[in-house]
């Protein structure tokens, strides 16, 4: 039986340059100057690691750090997973959605100066974590939501 995630879904990336506006006690992108990039379709074949996947890159083209929020949406418009990507000036982060659907979320910002982002000066809120970052239950739910 072939298991794949093939659907008209969205990957939404909201990018906010420092100084940012977050929500209290969370290192999140919030209201303020931002840009959104929508990838209206992605495909990942979970049955074969050598088969179809979707890659995208987030780049920072200016000389200030950026915090980008990546959100996966189902074809029903339901957000299923969100994670932050910290970009140093002129940095690029590539994301392979196969990795995400295998539970490995990009870990960025280990040395980030989050003090430039409002409510992000707590190192525990940095977008860095051990990989894989999703528990087996979270991973099963994510795959189920998109299958």
GROMACS .gro file of N, CA and C in nm:
model
  441
    1UNK      N    1   0.084  -0.118   0.000
    1UNK     CA    2   0.000   0.000   0.000
    1UNK      C    3   0.088   0.124   0.000
    2UNK      N    4   0.061   0.214  -0.088
    2UNK     CA    5   0.140   0.335  -0.100
    2UNK      C    6   0.081   0.444  -0.012
    3UNK      N    7   0.164   0.496   0.079
    3UNK     CA    8   0.122   0.608   0.165
    3UNK      C    9   0.191   0.732   0.116
    4UNK      N   10   0.115   0.828   0.077
    4UNK     CA   11   0.175   0.954   0.037
    4UNK      C   12   0.086   1.068   0.081
    5UNK      N   13   0.147   1.181   0.091
    5UNK     CA   14   0.073   1.302   0.123
    5UNK      C   15   0.072   1.382  -0.006
    6UNK      N   16  -0.041   1.385  -0.071
    6UNK     CA   17  -0.056   1.456  -0.196
    6UNK      C   18  -0.187   1.532  -0.187
    7UNK      N   19  -0.180   1.662  -0.180
    7UNK     CA   20  -0.301   1.738  -0.165
    7UNK      C   21  -0.278   1.884  -0.199
    8UNK      N   22  -0.386   1.953  -0.214
    8UNK     CA   23  -0.379   2.097  -0.237
    8UNK      C   24  -0.377   2.164  -0.101
    9UNK      N   25  -0.261   2.172  -0.044
    9UNK     CA   26  -0.247   2.231   0.088
    9UNK      C   27  -0.155   2.353   0.079
   10UNK      N   28  -0.140   2.420   0.188
   10UNK     CA   29  -0.059   2.541   0.191
   10UNK      C   30   0.055   2.529   0.289
   11UNK      N   31   0.165   2.587   0.251
   11UNK     CA   32   0.271   2.618   0.345
   11UNK      C   33   0.274   2.770   0.348
   12UNK      N   34   0.255   2.826   0.462
   12UNK     CA   35   0.254   2.971   0.478
   12UNK      C   36   0.377   3.011   0.557
   13UNK      N   37   0.450   3.108   0.504
   13UNK     CA   38   0.568   3.157   0.573
   13UNK      C   39   0.549   3.307   0.596
   14UNK      N   40   0.548   3.347   0.720
   14UNK     CA   41   0.538   3.488   0.754
   14UNK      C   42   0.673   3.533   0.805
   15UNK      N   43   0.725   3.638   0.745
   15UNK     CA   44   0.859   3.685   0.778
   15UNK      C   45   0.849   3.822   0.844
   16UNK      N   46   0.919   3.838   0.954
   16UNK     CA   47   0.917   3.962   1.029
   16UNK      C   48   1.059   4.000   1.063
   17UNK      N   49   1.102   4.118   1.022
   17UNK     CA   50   1.237   4.164   1.052
   17UNK      C   51   1.240   4.233   1.187
   18UNK      N   52   1.355   4.230   1.252
   18UNK     CA   53   1.370   4.295   1.382
   18UNK      C   54   1.363   4.446   1.364
   19UNK      N   55   1.314   4.525   1.458
   19UNK     CA   56   1.250   4.477   1.579
   19UNK      C   57   1.111   4.425   1.550
   20UNK      N   58   1.075   4.316   1.612
   20UNK     CA   59   0.948   4.251   1.583
   20UNK      C   60   0.848   4.274   1.693
   21UNK      N   61   0.733   4.222   1.668
   21UNK     CA   62   0.626   4.228   1.768
   21UNK      C   63   0.578   4.087   1.788
   22UNK      N   64   0.584   4.039   1.907
   22UNK     CA   65   0.538   3.904   1.936
   22UNK      C   66   0.424   3.909   2.033
   23UNK      N   67   0.386   3.795   2.079
   23UNK     CA   68   0.284   3.789   2.180
   23UNK      C   69   0.353   3.764   2.313
   24UNK      N   70   0.304   3.819   2.420
   24UNK     CA   71   0.372   3.809   2.548
   24UNK      C   72   0.412   3.665   2.582
   25UNK      N   73   0.535   3.648   2.627
   25UNK     CA   74   0.590   3.523   2.675
   25UNK      C   75   0.597   3.415   2.569
   26UNK      N   76   0.589   3.452   2.443
   26UNK     CA   77   0.608   3.358   2.334
   26UNK      C   78   0.696   3.424   2.230
   27UNK      N   79   0.778   3.345   2.166
   27UNK     CA   80   0.862   3.397   2.060
   27UNK      C   81   0.791   3.373   1.928
   28UNK      N   82   0.689   3.451   1.900
   28UNK     CA   83   0.606   3.431   1.783
   28UNK      C   84   0.604   3.555   1.696
   29UNK      N   85   0.583   3.535   1.569
   29UNK     CA   86   0.559   3.646   1.479
   29UNK      C   87   0.419   3.696   1.510
   30UNK      N   88   0.402   3.825   1.517
   30UNK     CA   89   0.272   3.881   1.550
   30UNK      C   90   0.239   3.998   1.460
   31UNK      N   91   0.150   4.085   1.502
   31UNK     CA   92   0.113   4.199   1.421
   31UNK      C   93   0.233   4.291   1.399
   32UNK      N   94   0.241   4.345   1.283
   32UNK     CA   95   0.350   4.435   1.249
   32UNK      C   96   0.390   4.416   1.104
   33UNK      N   97   0.498   4.481   1.065
   33UNK     CA   98   0.545   4.469   0.929
   33UNK      C   99   0.584   4.324   0.901
   34UNK      N  100   0.530   4.269   0.793
   34UNK     CA  101   0.557   4.129   0.762
   34UNK      C  102   0.529   4.104   0.615
   35UNK      N  103   0.576   3.993   0.568
   35UNK     CA  104   0.548   3.946   0.433
   35UNK      C  105   0.509   3.800   0.443
   36UNK      N  106   0.416   3.757   0.361
   36UNK     CA  107   0.375   3.617   0.362
   36UNK      C  108   0.402   3.555   0.227
   37UNK      N  109   0.451   3.434   0.231
   37UNK     CA  110   0.473   3.355   0.110
   37UNK      C  111   0.387   3.232   0.123
   38UNK      N  112   0.304   3.207   0.023
   38UNK     CA  113   0.218   3.089   0.024
   38UNK      C  114   0.265   2.993  -0.083
   39UNK      N  115   0.286   2.869  -0.045
   39UNK     CA  116   0.315   2.762  -0.139
   39UNK      C  117   0.186   2.682  -0.146
   40UNK      N  118   0.108   2.695  -0.254
   40UNK     CA  119  -0.029   2.642  -0.253
   40UNK      C  120  -0.041   2.491  -0.267
   41UNK      N  121   0.069   2.421  -0.291
   41UNK     CA  122   0.062   2.277  -0.309
   41UNK      C  123   0.194   2.216  -0.268
   42UNK      N  124   0.189   2.105  -0.197
   42UNK     CA  125   0.311   2.030  -0.171
   42UNK      C  126   0.279   1.882  -0.176
   43UNK      N  127   0.382   1.803  -0.201
   43UNK     CA  128   0.365   1.659  -0.213
   43UNK      C  129   0.484   1.589  -0.149
   44UNK      N  130   0.455   1.486  -0.070
   44UNK     CA  131   0.558   1.405  -0.006
   44UNK      C  132   0.513   1.259  -0.013
   45UNK      N  133   0.596   1.173  -0.067
   45UNK     CA  134   0.568   1.030  -0.070
   45UNK      C  135   0.634   0.967   0.052
   46UNK      N  136   0.554   0.929   0.151
   46UNK     CA  137   0.606   0.876   0.277
   46UNK      C  138   0.654   0.732   0.264
   47UNK      N  139   0.606   0.661   0.163
   47UNK     CA  140   0.640   0.520   0.148
   47UNK      C  141   0.780   0.498   0.093
   48UNK      N  142   0.833   0.596   0.021
   48UNK     CA  143   0.962   0.580  -0.044
   48UNK      C  144   1.049   0.702  -0.017
   49UNK      N  145   1.154   0.688   0.063
   49UNK     CA  146   1.241   0.802   0.095
   49UNK      C  147   1.313   0.862  -0.025
   50UNK      N  148   1.319   0.789  -0.135
   50UNK     CA  149   1.386   0.839  -0.256
   50UNK      C  150   1.288   0.901  -0.355
   51UNK      N  151   1.161   0.903  -0.320
   51UNK     CA  152   1.058   0.951  -0.413
   51UNK      C  153   1.028   1.099  -0.391
   52UNK      N  154   0.912   1.139  -0.433
   52UNK     CA  155   0.870   1.278  -0.437
   52UNK      C  156   0.873   1.345  -0.299
   53UNK      N  157   0.924   1.467  -0.298
   53UNK     CA  158   0.919   1.552  -0.180
   53UNK      C  159   0.909   1.696  -0.227
   54UNK      N  160   0.891   1.788  -0.136
   54UNK     CA  161   0.886   1.931  -0.167
   54UNK      C  162   0.991   2.001  -0.083
   55UNK      N  163   1.072   2.084  -0.150
   55UNK     CA  164   1.173   2.166  -0.084
   55UNK      C  165   1.135   2.312  -0.103
   56UNK      N  166   1.163   2.394  -0.001
   56UNK     CA  167   1.153   2.538  -0.019
   56UNK      C  168   1.262   2.604   0.064
   57UNK      N  169   1.298   2.723   0.026
   57UNK     CA  170   1.403   2.797   0.096
   57UNK      C  171   1.348   2.932   0.139
   58UNK      N  172   1.392   2.975   0.257
   58UNK     CA  173   1.357   3.107   0.311
   58UNK      C  174   1.488   3.184   0.317
   59UNK      N  175   1.490   3.302   0.256
   59UNK     CA  176   1.612   3.382   0.255
   59UNK      C  177   1.592   3.517   0.318
   60UNK      N  178   1.700   3.568   0.376
   60UNK     CA  179   1.701   3.702   0.436
   60UNK      C  180   1.791   3.788   0.350
   61UNK      N  181   1.735   3.886   0.281
   61UNK     CA  182   1.811   3.966   0.186
   61UNK      C  183   1.858   4.100   0.239
   62UNK      N  184   1.837   4.127   0.366
   62UNK     CA  185   1.881   4.254   0.423
   62UNK      C  186   1.977   4.228   0.537
   63UNK      N  187   2.027   4.332   0.595
   63UNK     CA  188   2.132   4.318   0.696
   63UNK      C  189   2.080   4.316   0.839
   64UNK      N  190   1.955   4.275   0.857
   64UNK     CA  191   1.901   4.261   0.992
   64UNK      C  192   1.852   4.117   1.011
   65UNK      N  193   1.855   4.067   1.132
   65UNK     CA  194   1.803   3.932   1.155
   65UNK      C  195   1.653   3.925   1.130
   66UNK      N  196   1.605   3.806   1.100
   66UNK     CA  197   1.464   3.786   1.070
   66UNK      C  198   1.414   3.662   1.141
   67UNK      N  199   1.293   3.668   1.186
   67UNK     CA  200   1.226   3.554   1.243
   67UNK      C  201   1.110   3.519   1.150
   68UNK      N  202   1.113   3.398   1.093
   68UNK     CA  203   1.007   3.355   1.001
   68UNK      C  204   0.925   3.246   1.067
   69UNK      N  205   0.796   3.253   1.053
   69UNK     CA  206   0.706   3.151   1.106
   69UNK      C  207   0.654   3.070   0.988
   70UNK      N  208   0.673   2.940   0.992
   70UNK     CA  209   0.626   2.849   0.888
   70UNK      C  210   0.503   2.777   0.943
   71UNK      N  211   0.396   2.776   0.866
   71UNK     CA  212   0.272   2.711   0.908
   71UNK      C  213   0.227   2.617   0.797
   72UNK      N  214   0.199   2.492   0.833
   72UNK     CA  215   0.140   2.397   0.739
   72UNK      C  216  -0.011   2.400   0.756
   73UNK      N  217  -0.082   2.403   0.644
   73UNK     CA  218  -0.228   2.408   0.643
   73UNK      C  219  -0.279   2.290   0.562
   74UNK      N  220  -0.393   2.235   0.601
   74UNK     CA  221  -0.456   2.131   0.521
   74UNK      C  222  -0.529   2.195   0.404
   75UNK      N  223  -0.580   2.112   0.314
   75UNK     CA  224  -0.659   2.164   0.204
   75UNK      C  225  -0.795   2.216   0.251
   76UNK      N  226  -0.827   2.194   0.376
   76UNK     CA  227  -0.949   2.248   0.436
   76UNK      C  228  -0.922   2.380   0.509
   77UNK      N  229  -0.800   2.430   0.499
   77UNK     CA  230  -0.765   2.557   0.563
   77UNK      C  231  -0.743   2.547   0.712
   78UNK      N  232  -0.703   2.429   0.759
   78UNK     CA  233  -0.680   2.408   0.902
   78UNK      C  234  -0.529   2.406   0.927
   79UNK      N  235  -0.478   2.494   1.013
   79UNK     CA  236  -0.335   2.490   1.043
   79UNK      C  237  -0.303   2.367   1.127
   80UNK      N  238  -0.197   2.295   1.088
   80UNK     CA  239  -0.163   2.170   1.157
   80UNK      C  240  -0.030   2.175   1.229
   81UNK      N  241   0.061   2.258   1.185
   81UNK     CA  242   0.194   2.265   1.247
   81UNK      C  243   0.252   2.402   1.220
   82UNK      N  244   0.315   2.459   1.321
   82UNK     CA  245   0.383   2.588   1.306
   82UNK      C  246   0.519   2.579   1.375
   83UNK      N  247   0.619   2.639   1.311
   83UNK     CA  248   0.751   2.646   1.373
   83UNK      C  249   0.822   2.771   1.323
   84UNK      N  250   0.917   2.820   1.404
   84UNK     CA  251   0.991   2.941   1.372
   84UNK      C  252   1.126   2.906   1.312
   85UNK      N  253   1.171   2.992   1.223
   85UNK     CA  254   1.304   2.981   1.162
   85UNK      C  255   1.374   3.115   1.184
   86UNK      N  256   1.489   3.112   1.250
   86UNK     CA  257   1.568   3.233   1.271
   86UNK      C  258   1.670   3.244   1.159
   87UNK      N  259   1.677   3.362   1.097
   87UNK     CA  260   1.772   3.387   0.990
   87UNK      C  261   1.863   3.502   1.028
   88UNK      N  262   1.994   3.477   1.023
   88UNK     CA  263   2.091   3.585   1.037
   88UNK      C  264   2.088   3.669   0.910
   89UNK      N  265   2.148   3.788   0.911
   89UNK     CA  266   2.153   3.869   0.789
   89UNK      C  267   2.211   3.790   0.672
   90UNK      N  268   2.145   3.800   0.558
   90UNK     CA  269   2.185   3.736   0.432
   90UNK      C  270   2.190   3.584   0.442
   91UNK      N  271   2.114   3.526   0.533
   91UNK     CA  272   2.111   3.382   0.555
   91UNK      C  273   2.001   3.317   0.470
   92UNK      N  274   2.016   3.186   0.444
   92UNK     CA  275   1.915   3.108   0.373
   92UNK      C  276   1.894   2.978   0.449
   93UNK      N  277   1.769   2.940   0.470
   93UNK     CA  278   1.736   2.813   0.535
   93UNK      C  279   1.650   2.732   0.439
   94UNK      N  280   1.694   2.611   0.406
   94UNK     CA  281   1.616   2.522   0.320
   94UNK      C  282   1.538   2.425   0.407
   95UNK      N  283   1.414   2.402   0.368
   95UNK     CA  284   1.328   2.309   0.442
   95UNK      C  285   1.283   2.199   0.346
   96UNK      N  286   1.303   2.074   0.387
   96UNK     CA  287   1.255   1.959   0.312
   96UNK      C  288   1.131   1.909   0.386
   97UNK      N  289   1.016   1.913   0.321
   97UNK     CA  290   0.894   1.872   0.388
   97UNK      C  291   0.894   1.723   0.423
   98UNK      N  292   0.974   1.641   0.354
   98UNK     CA  293   0.987   1.500   0.395
   98UNK      C  294   1.043   1.493   0.537
   99UNK      N  295   1.144   1.577   0.565
   99UNK     CA  296   1.200   1.580   0.700
   99UNK      C  297   1.095   1.619   0.803
  100UNK      N  298   1.014   1.719   0.769
  100UNK     CA  299   0.910   1.765   0.862
  100UNK      C  300   0.811   1.653   0.888
  101UNK      N  301   0.769   1.581   0.782
  101UNK     CA  302   0.673   1.472   0.799
  101UNK      C  303   0.738   1.346   0.855
  102UNK      N  304   0.870   1.348   0.874
  102UNK     CA  305   0.940   1.243   0.949
  102UNK      C  306   0.966   1.288   1.092
  103UNK      N  307   0.919   1.408   1.129
  103UNK     CA  308   0.930   1.456   1.267
  103UNK      C  309   1.049   1.547   1.293
  104UNK      N  310   1.129   1.577   1.191
  104UNK     CA  311   1.248   1.660   1.208
  104UNK      C  312   1.221   1.800   1.157
  105UNK      N  313   1.209   1.893   1.249
  105UNK     CA  314   1.184   2.033   1.215
  105UNK      C  315   1.318   2.106   1.215
  106UNK      N  316   1.342   2.198   1.120
  106UNK     CA  317   1.470   2.269   1.119
  106UNK      C  318   1.497   2.336   1.253
  107UNK      N  319   1.616   2.315   1.304
  107UNK     CA  320   1.656   2.377   1.429
  107UNK      C  321   1.749   2.494   1.396
  108UNK      N  322   1.703   2.613   1.424
  108UNK     CA  323   1.779   2.734   1.392
  108UNK      C  324   1.785   2.822   1.516
  109UNK      N  325   1.873   2.917   1.517
  109UNK     CA  326   1.873   3.016   1.623
  109UNK      C  327   1.948   2.978   1.749
  110UNK      N  328   2.035   2.876   1.742
  110UNK     CA  329   2.109   2.837   1.862
  110UNK      C  330   2.190   2.953   1.918
  111UNK      N  331   2.242   3.038   1.830
  111UNK     CA  332   2.322   3.153   1.873
  111UNK      C  333   2.250   3.284   1.841
  112UNK      N  334   2.120   3.277   1.824
  112UNK     CA  335   2.043   3.395   1.785
  112UNK      C  336   2.040   3.500   1.895
  113UNK      N  337   2.048   3.626   1.852
  113UNK     CA  338   2.028   3.737   1.945
  113UNK      C  339   1.880   3.773   1.938
  114UNK      N  340   1.800   3.706   2.019
  114UNK     CA  341   1.656   3.726   2.015
  114UNK      C  342   1.612   3.853   2.086
  115UNK      N  343   1.707   3.926   2.146
  115UNK     CA  344   1.671   4.051   2.214
  115UNK      C  345   1.622   4.156   2.115
  116UNK      N  346   1.651   4.137   1.986
  116UNK     CA  347   1.603   4.231   1.884
  116UNK      C  348   1.455   4.210   1.853
  117UNK      N  349   1.401   4.099   1.902
  117UNK     CA  350   1.261   4.069   1.880
  117UNK      C  351   1.186   4.079   2.012
  118UNK      N  352   1.085   4.163   2.014
  118UNK     CA  353   1.007   4.183   2.135
  118UNK      C  354   0.955   4.050   2.187
  119UNK      N  355   0.968   4.024   2.315
  119UNK     CA  356   0.923   3.903   2.384
  119UNK      C  357   1.003   3.780   2.347
  120UNK      N  358   1.118   3.796   2.281
  120UNK     CA  359   1.197   3.680   2.238
  120UNK      C  360   1.334   3.678   2.302
  121UNK      N  361   1.354   3.746   2.413
  121UNK     CA  362   1.487   3.750   2.473
  121UNK      C  363   1.514   3.632   2.566
  122UNK      N  364   1.418   3.543   2.582
  122UNK     CA  365   1.437   3.423   2.663
  122UNK      C  366   1.497   3.314   2.576
  123UNK      N  367   1.619   3.265   2.606
  123UNK     CA  368   1.683   3.163   2.522
  123UNK      C  369   1.600   3.035   2.510
  124UNK      N  370   1.513   3.008   2.606
  124UNK     CA  371   1.429   2.889   2.599
  124UNK      C  372   1.324   2.900   2.489
  125UNK      N  373   1.301   3.021   2.438
  125UNK     CA  374   1.202   3.042   2.334
  125UNK      C  375   1.264   3.044   2.194
  126UNK      N  376   1.395   3.028   2.186
  126UNK     CA  377   1.462   3.030   2.055
  126UNK      C  378   1.415   2.913   1.970
  127UNK      N  379   1.413   2.932   1.837
  127UNK     CA  380   1.370   2.823   1.749
  127UNK      C  381   1.479   2.718   1.731
  128UNK      N  382   1.533   2.671   1.841
  128UNK     CA  383   1.630   2.562   1.836
  128UNK      C  384   1.581   2.453   1.929
  129UNK      N  385   1.602   2.329   1.890
  129UNK     CA  386   1.549   2.216   1.964
  129UNK      C  387   1.623   2.092   1.919
  130UNK      N  388   1.605   1.985   1.993
  130UNK     CA  389   1.665   1.859   1.951
  130UNK      C  390   1.580   1.800   1.838
  131UNK      N  391   1.642   1.725   1.754
  131UNK     CA  392   1.569   1.662   1.643
  131UNK      C  393   1.566   1.513   1.666
  132UNK      N  394   1.459   1.443   1.637
  132UNK     CA  395   1.335   1.500   1.586
  132UNK      C  396   1.259   1.577   1.694
  133UNK      N  397   1.191   1.680   1.653
  133UNK     CA  398   1.123   1.769   1.746
  133UNK      C  399   0.980   1.726   1.775
  134UNK      N  400   0.923   1.642   1.691
  134UNK     CA  401   0.785   1.598   1.711
  134UNK      C  402   0.784   1.462   1.781
  135UNK      N  403   0.694   1.447   1.875
  135UNK     CA  404   0.677   1.317   1.940
  135UNK      C  405   0.609   1.222   1.841
  136UNK      N  406   0.608   1.095   1.872
  136UNK     CA  407   0.544   0.999   1.781
  136UNK      C  408   0.394   1.026   1.769
  137UNK      N  409   0.330   1.070   1.876
  137UNK     CA  410   0.187   1.102   1.868
  137UNK      C  411   0.163   1.226   1.781
  138UNK      N  412   0.246   1.329   1.799
  138UNK     CA  413   0.233   1.450   1.717
  138UNK      C  414   0.257   1.419   1.570
  139UNK      N  415   0.356   1.335   1.544
  139UNK     CA  416   0.388   1.298   1.406
  139UNK      C  417   0.272   1.220   1.343
  140UNK      N  418   0.216   1.125   1.417
  140UNK     CA  419   0.103   1.049   1.365
  140UNK      C  420  -0.015   1.140   1.335
  141UNK      N  421  -0.040   1.238   1.422
  141UNK     CA  422  -0.151   1.331   1.399
  141UNK      C  423  -0.125   1.417   1.276
  142UNK      N  424  -0.002   1.468   1.261
  142UNK     CA  425   0.033   1.550   1.145
  142UNK      C  426   0.012   1.472   1.016
  143UNK      N  427   0.062   1.351   1.012
  143UNK     CA  428   0.046   1.268   0.891
  143UNK      C  429  -0.101   1.240   0.863
  144UNK      N  430  -0.175   1.209   0.968
  144UNK     CA  431  -0.318   1.183   0.952
  144UNK      C  432  -0.392   1.305   0.898
  145UNK      N  433  -0.359   1.422   0.949
  145UNK     CA  434  -0.424   1.546   0.906
  145UNK      C  435  -0.402   1.575   0.759
  146UNK      N  436  -0.289   1.530   0.704
  146UNK     CA  437  -0.255   1.563   0.566
  146UNK      C  438  -0.270   1.446   0.470
  147UNK      N  439  -0.322   1.333   0.518
  147UNK     CA  440  -0.336   1.216   0.430
  147UNK      C  441  -0.479   1.203   0.383
   0.00000   0.00000   0.00000
